[in-house]
Coordinates of N, CA and C in Angstrom, one line a residue:
M1 N -206.2 57.3 -9.1 CA -205.1 56.5 -8.7 C -204.3 57.3 -7.7
K2 N -203.9 56.6 -6.6 CA -203.0 57.2 -5.7 C -201.6 57.1 -6.1
N3 N -200.7 58.0 -5.8 CA -199.3 57.9 -6.1 C -198.5 57.7 -4.8
R4 N -197.3 57.3 -4.9 CA -196.4 57.1 -3.8 C -195.0 57.3 -4.2
I5 N -194.1 57.6 -3.2 CA -192.7 57.7 -3.5 C -192.1 56.3 -3.5
L6 N -191.3 56.0 -4.5 CA -190.7 54.7 -4.6 C -189.4 54.6 -3.8
G7 N -189.4 53.7 -2.8 CA -188.3 53.6 -1.9 C -188.3 54.6 -0.8
T8 N -187.1 54.6 -0.1 CA -187.0 55.5 1.1 C -186.0 56.6 0.9
T9 N -185.2 56.5 -0.1 CA -184.1 57.5 -0.4 C -184.3 58.2 -1.7
S10 N -185.5 58.2 -2.2 CA -185.8 58.7 -3.6 C -186.9 59.7 -3.5
S11 N -187.0 60.5 -4.6 CA -188.2 61.4 -4.8 C -188.9 60.9 -6.0
L12 N -188.7 59.7 -6.4 CA -189.3 59.2 -7.6 C -190.8 58.8 -7.3
E13 N -191.7 59.5 -7.9 CA -193.1 59.2 -7.6 C -193.8 58.4 -8.7
V14 N -194.5 57.3 -8.3 CA -195.1 56.4 -9.2 C -196.5 56.1 -8.7
S15 N -197.4 55.6 -9.6 CA -198.7 55.1 -9.2 C -198.6 54.0 -8.2
S16 N -199.5 53.9 -7.2 CA -199.5 52.9 -6.2 C -199.7 51.5 -6.8
I17 N -200.3 51.4 -8.0 CA -200.4 50.2 -8.7 C -199.6 50.3 -10.0
G18 N -198.8 49.3 -10.2 CA -198.0 49.3 -11.5 C -198.5 48.1 -12.3
L19 N -198.0 48.1 -13.6 CA -198.4 47.1 -14.5 C -197.2 46.2 -14.9
G20 N -197.2 45.0 -14.5 CA -196.1 44.1 -14.9 C -196.5 43.5 -16.3
C21 N -195.5 43.6 -17.2 CA -195.8 43.3 -18.6 C -195.3 42.0 -19.1
M22 N -194.7 41.2 -18.2 CA -194.1 39.9 -18.7 C -195.0 39.0 -19.5
A23 N -196.2 38.8 -19.0 CA -197.1 37.8 -19.6 C -197.6 38.3 -21.0
M24 N -197.3 39.5 -21.4 CA -197.7 40.0 -22.7 C -196.9 39.4 -23.8
S25 N -195.6 38.9 -23.5 CA -194.8 38.4 -24.5 C -194.0 37.2 -24.1
H26 N -194.1 36.7 -22.8 CA -193.2 35.7 -22.3 C -193.9 35.0 -21.1
G27 N -193.6 33.7 -21.0 CA -193.8 33.0 -19.8 C -195.1 32.2 -19.7
Y28 N -196.1 32.6 -20.4 CA -197.4 31.9 -20.3 C -198.0 31.5 -21.7
G29 N -197.2 30.8 -22.4 CA -197.6 30.3 -23.8 C -197.2 31.4 -24.8
E30 N -198.0 31.3 -25.9 CA -197.7 32.2 -27.1 C -197.8 33.7 -26.7
P31 N -197.0 34.6 -27.2 CA -197.2 36.0 -27.0 C -198.6 36.5 -27.3
A32 N -199.1 37.4 -26.6 CA -200.4 38.0 -26.9 C -200.3 38.9 -28.1
D33 N -201.4 39.2 -28.6 CA -201.5 40.1 -29.8 C -200.9 41.5 -29.5
K34 N -199.9 41.9 -30.3 CA -199.2 43.1 -30.0 C -200.1 44.4 -30.0
K35 N -201.0 44.5 -30.9 CA -201.9 45.7 -30.9 C -202.8 45.7 -29.7
E36 N -203.3 44.5 -29.2 CA -204.1 44.4 -28.0 C -203.3 44.8 -26.8
M37 N -202.0 44.4 -26.7 CA -201.2 44.7 -25.6 C -200.9 46.2 -25.5
I38 N -200.6 46.8 -26.7 CA -200.4 48.3 -26.7 C -201.7 49.0 -26.2
K39 N -202.8 48.5 -26.6 CA -204.1 49.1 -26.2 C -204.2 48.9 -24.7
L40 N -203.9 47.7 -24.1 CA -204.0 47.5 -22.7 C -203.1 48.4 -21.9
I41 N -201.8 48.6 -22.4 CA -200.9 49.4 -21.7 C -201.3 50.9 -21.7
R42 N -201.8 51.3 -22.8 CA -202.3 52.7 -22.9 C -203.6 52.9 -22.1
T43 N -204.4 51.9 -22.0 CA -205.6 52.0 -21.1 C -205.2 52.1 -19.7
A44 N -204.3 51.3 -19.3 CA -203.8 51.3 -17.9 C -203.3 52.7 -17.6
H45 N -202.6 53.3 -18.5 CA -202.1 54.7 -18.3 C -203.3 55.7 -18.2
D46 N -204.3 55.5 -19.0 CA -205.5 56.3 -19.0 C -206.2 56.2 -17.6
L47 N -206.1 55.1 -17.0 CA -206.7 54.8 -15.7 C -205.8 55.3 -14.5
G48 N -204.6 55.8 -14.8 CA -203.8 56.4 -13.8 C -202.5 55.6 -13.5
V49 N -202.2 54.5 -14.2 CA -201.0 53.7 -13.9 C -199.8 54.5 -14.6
T50 N -198.8 54.7 -13.8 CA -197.6 55.4 -14.3 C -196.3 54.6 -14.1
F51 N -196.5 53.4 -13.6 CA -195.3 52.5 -13.3 C -195.5 51.2 -14.1
F52 N -194.5 50.9 -15.0 CA -194.6 49.7 -15.8 C -193.3 48.9 -15.7
D53 N -193.4 47.6 -15.6 CA -192.3 46.7 -15.4 C -192.1 45.8 -16.6
T54 N -190.8 45.7 -17.0 CA -190.5 44.8 -18.1 C -189.1 44.2 -17.8
A55 N -188.5 43.5 -18.7 CA -187.2 42.9 -18.6 C -186.7 42.4 -19.9
E56 N -185.4 42.5 -20.1 CA -184.7 42.0 -21.3 C -185.1 40.6 -21.6
V57 N -185.2 39.7 -20.6 CA -185.4 38.3 -20.8 C -186.8 38.0 -21.3
Y58 N -187.7 38.9 -21.2 CA -189.1 38.6 -21.6 C -189.2 38.7 -23.1
G59 N -188.5 37.9 -23.8 CA -188.5 37.9 -25.2 C -187.4 37.0 -25.9
P60 N -186.2 37.4 -25.8 CA -185.5 38.5 -25.2 C -185.8 39.8 -26.0
Y61 N -185.8 40.9 -25.3 CA -186.0 42.2 -25.8 C -187.4 42.6 -26.3
T62 N -188.1 41.5 -26.7 CA -189.5 41.7 -27.3 C -190.4 42.6 -26.4
N63 N -190.4 42.3 -25.1 CA -191.2 43.0 -24.2 C -190.8 44.4 -24.0
E64 N -189.5 44.7 -23.9 CA -189.1 46.0 -23.8 C -189.5 46.8 -25.0
E65 N -189.4 46.2 -26.2 CA -189.8 46.9 -27.4 C -191.2 47.2 -27.4
L66 N -192.0 46.2 -27.0 CA -193.5 46.4 -26.9 C -193.9 47.6 -25.9
V67 N -193.3 47.5 -24.7 CA -193.6 48.6 -23.7 C -193.1 49.9 -24.3
G68 N -191.9 50.0 -24.9 CA -191.4 51.2 -25.4 C -192.3 51.8 -26.5
E69 N -192.8 50.9 -27.4 CA -193.7 51.4 -28.4 C -195.0 51.9 -27.9
A70 N -195.6 51.2 -26.9 CA -196.8 51.5 -26.3 C -196.8 52.9 -25.6
L71 N -195.6 53.1 -24.9 CA -195.5 54.3 -24.0 C -194.8 55.5 -24.7
E72 N -194.4 55.3 -26.0 CA -193.7 56.4 -26.7 C -194.4 57.7 -26.7
P73 N -195.7 57.7 -27.0 CA -196.4 59.0 -27.0 C -196.5 59.7 -25.6
I74 N -196.4 58.9 -24.5 CA -196.6 59.4 -23.2 C -195.3 59.2 -22.3
R75 N -194.2 59.0 -22.9 CA -193.0 58.6 -22.2 C -192.6 59.6 -21.1
N76 N -192.9 60.8 -21.2 CA -192.6 61.8 -20.2 C -193.6 61.8 -19.0
E77 N -194.6 60.9 -19.0 CA -195.6 60.8 -18.0 C -195.5 59.5 -17.2
V78 N -194.5 58.6 -17.5 CA -194.5 57.3 -16.9 C -193.0 57.0 -16.4
K79 N -193.0 55.9 -15.6 CA -191.7 55.4 -15.2 C -191.7 53.9 -15.6
I80 N -190.5 53.5 -16.1 CA -190.4 52.1 -16.6 C -189.3 51.4 -15.8
A81 N -189.6 50.3 -15.2 CA -188.6 49.5 -14.5 C -188.2 48.4 -15.4
T82 N -186.9 48.1 -15.6 CA -186.5 47.0 -16.4 C -185.3 46.3 -15.7
K83 N -185.2 45.0 -15.9 CA -184.2 44.2 -15.3 C -183.3 43.6 -16.4
F84 N -182.1 43.3 -16.0 CA -181.2 42.7 -17.0 C -180.1 41.9 -16.3
G85 N -179.5 41.0 -17.1 CA -178.4 40.2 -16.5 C -178.9 39.1 -15.6
I86 N -178.9 37.9 -16.1 CA -179.3 36.7 -15.3 C -178.0 36.1 -14.8

């Protein structure tokens, strides 16, 4: 996986492909199986993904909790983008 600097005034380096996690718990019907989504997130990391996107509204809070649980063992190796306030 290639990495890149996020933005033009930052030194924050992330994978060139990120994983948007919204559909895991919000927006497209019933939430997916939590264990399967944790496995998916960790597999993405194993494949080189270091940038994950979530938001408070994807649940609410459910998605952030899912992403946090999945990434807890590797939290120092990843970057998480989250959005708040509608």
